[in-house]
Coordinates of N, CA and C in Angstrom, one line a residue:
M1 N 38.5 22.2 -2.1 CA 37.2 22.6 -2.5 C 37.0 22.4 -4.0
V2 N 38.0 22.8 -4.8 CA 37.9 22.7 -6.3 C 37.9 21.2 -6.7
N3 N 38.6 20.4 -6.0 CA 38.7 19.0 -6.3 C 37.3 18.3 -6.2
V4 N 36.5 18.7 -5.2 CA 35.2 18.2 -5.0 C 34.3 18.5 -6.2
G5 N 34.4 19.7 -6.7 CA 33.6 20.1 -7.9 C 34.0 19.3 -9.1
I6 N 35.3 19.1 -9.3 CA 35.8 18.4 -10.5 C 35.4 16.9 -10.4
Q7 N 35.4 16.3 -9.2 CA 35.0 14.9 -9.1 C 33.5 14.8 -9.3
A8 N 32.7 15.8 -8.9 CA 31.3 15.7 -9.2 C 31.0 15.8 -10.7
M9 N 31.7 16.7 -11.4 CA 31.5 16.8 -12.8 C 31.9 15.5 -13.5
K10 N 32.8 14.8 -13.1 CA 33.2 13.5 -13.8 C 32.1 12.5 -13.7
K11 N 31.2 12.6 -12.7 CA 30.1 11.7 -12.6 C 28.9 12.0 -13.4
L12 N 28.9 13.1 -14.1 CA 27.7 13.4 -15.0 C 27.7 12.5 -16.1
T13 N 26.5 12.0 -16.4 CA 26.3 11.2 -17.6 C 26.2 12.2 -18.9
K14 N 26.2 11.6 -20.0 CA 26.1 12.4 -21.2 C 24.7 13.1 -21.2
R15 N 23.7 12.4 -20.8 CA 22.3 12.9 -20.7 C 22.3 14.1 -19.7
D16 N 22.9 13.9 -18.6 CA 22.9 15.0 -17.6 C 23.6 16.2 -18.2
S17 N 24.7 16.0 -18.8 CA 25.4 17.1 -19.4 C 24.6 17.8 -20.5
R18 N 23.9 17.1 -21.3 CA 23.1 17.6 -22.4 C 21.9 18.4 -21.7
F19 N 21.3 17.8 -20.7 CA 20.3 18.5 -20.0 C 20.7 19.9 -19.5
I20 N 21.9 20.0 -18.9 CA 22.4 21.3 -18.4 C 22.6 22.2 -19.5
D21 N 23.2 21.8 -20.6 CA 23.4 22.6 -21.8 C 22.1 23.2 -22.3
E22 N 21.1 22.3 -22.4 CA 19.8 22.7 -23.0 C 19.1 23.7 -22.0
Y23 N 19.2 23.4 -20.7 CA 18.5 24.2 -19.7 C 19.0 25.6 -19.7
L24 N 20.3 25.8 -19.9 CA 20.9 27.1 -19.9 C 20.5 28.0 -21.1
I25 N 20.0 27.3 -22.1 CA 19.5 28.1 -23.3 C 18.4 29.0 -22.9
D26 N 17.3 28.5 -22.3 CA 16.2 29.3 -22.0 C 15.5 29.0 -20.6
L27 N 16.2 28.2 -19.8 CA 15.7 27.9 -18.5 C 14.4 27.2 -18.4
D28 N 14.1 26.4 -19.5 CA 12.9 25.6 -19.6 C 13.2 24.2 -19.3
V29 N 12.9 23.8 -18.0 CA 13.2 22.5 -17.5 C 12.6 21.4 -18.4
E30 N 11.4 21.5 -18.7 CA 10.7 20.4 -19.5 C 11.3 20.2 -20.9
R31 N 11.5 21.3 -21.6 CA 12.1 21.3 -22.9 C 13.5 20.7 -22.8
A32 N 14.3 21.1 -21.8 CA 15.6 20.7 -21.7 C 15.7 19.2 -21.4
A33 N 14.8 18.7 -20.6 CA 14.7 17.2 -20.3 C 14.4 16.4 -21.6
I34 N 13.4 16.9 -22.4 CA 13.1 16.2 -23.6 C 14.3 16.2 -24.6
E35 N 14.9 17.4 -24.7 CA 16.1 17.5 -25.6 C 17.2 16.6 -25.2
A36 N 17.3 16.3 -23.9 CA 18.4 15.5 -23.3 C 18.1 14.0 -23.5
G37 N 16.8 13.7 -23.8 CA 16.5 12.3 -24.1 C 15.5 11.7 -23.1
Y38 N 15.0 12.4 -22.2 CA 14.0 11.9 -21.3 C 12.6 11.9 -22.1
S39 N 11.8 11.0 -21.7 CA 10.5 10.9 -22.4 C 9.7 12.2 -22.0
P40 N 8.7 12.6 -22.8 CA 7.9 13.7 -22.4 C 7.2 13.6 -21.1
T41 N 6.7 12.4 -20.8 CA 6.1 12.2 -19.5 C 7.1 12.4 -18.3
T42 N 8.2 11.8 -18.4 CA 9.3 12.0 -17.4 C 9.7 13.4 -17.3
A43 N 9.9 14.0 -18.5 CA 10.3 15.4 -18.5 C 9.3 16.3 -17.8
A44 N 8.0 16.1 -18.0 CA 7.0 16.9 -17.3 C 7.0 16.7 -15.8
S45 N 7.3 15.5 -15.4 CA 7.3 15.3 -13.9 C 8.6 15.8 -13.3
K46 N 9.7 15.8 -14.0 CA 10.9 16.4 -13.5 C 10.9 17.9 -13.5
A47 N 10.0 18.5 -14.3 CA 10.0 19.9 -14.3 C 9.4 20.6 -13.1
Y48 N 8.7 19.8 -12.2 CA 8.1 20.3 -11.1 C 8.6 19.8 -9.8

């Protein structure tokens, strides 16, 4: 079970990792996506 989680973590891109870090700050999906490098338009659509 632990190995599955570790393998999944290895597949995260730098942008994915940054998104997670930013999201955990204030749980704002749109802001986190923008900070991670997504365009504001993409960030808004991913937020919903």
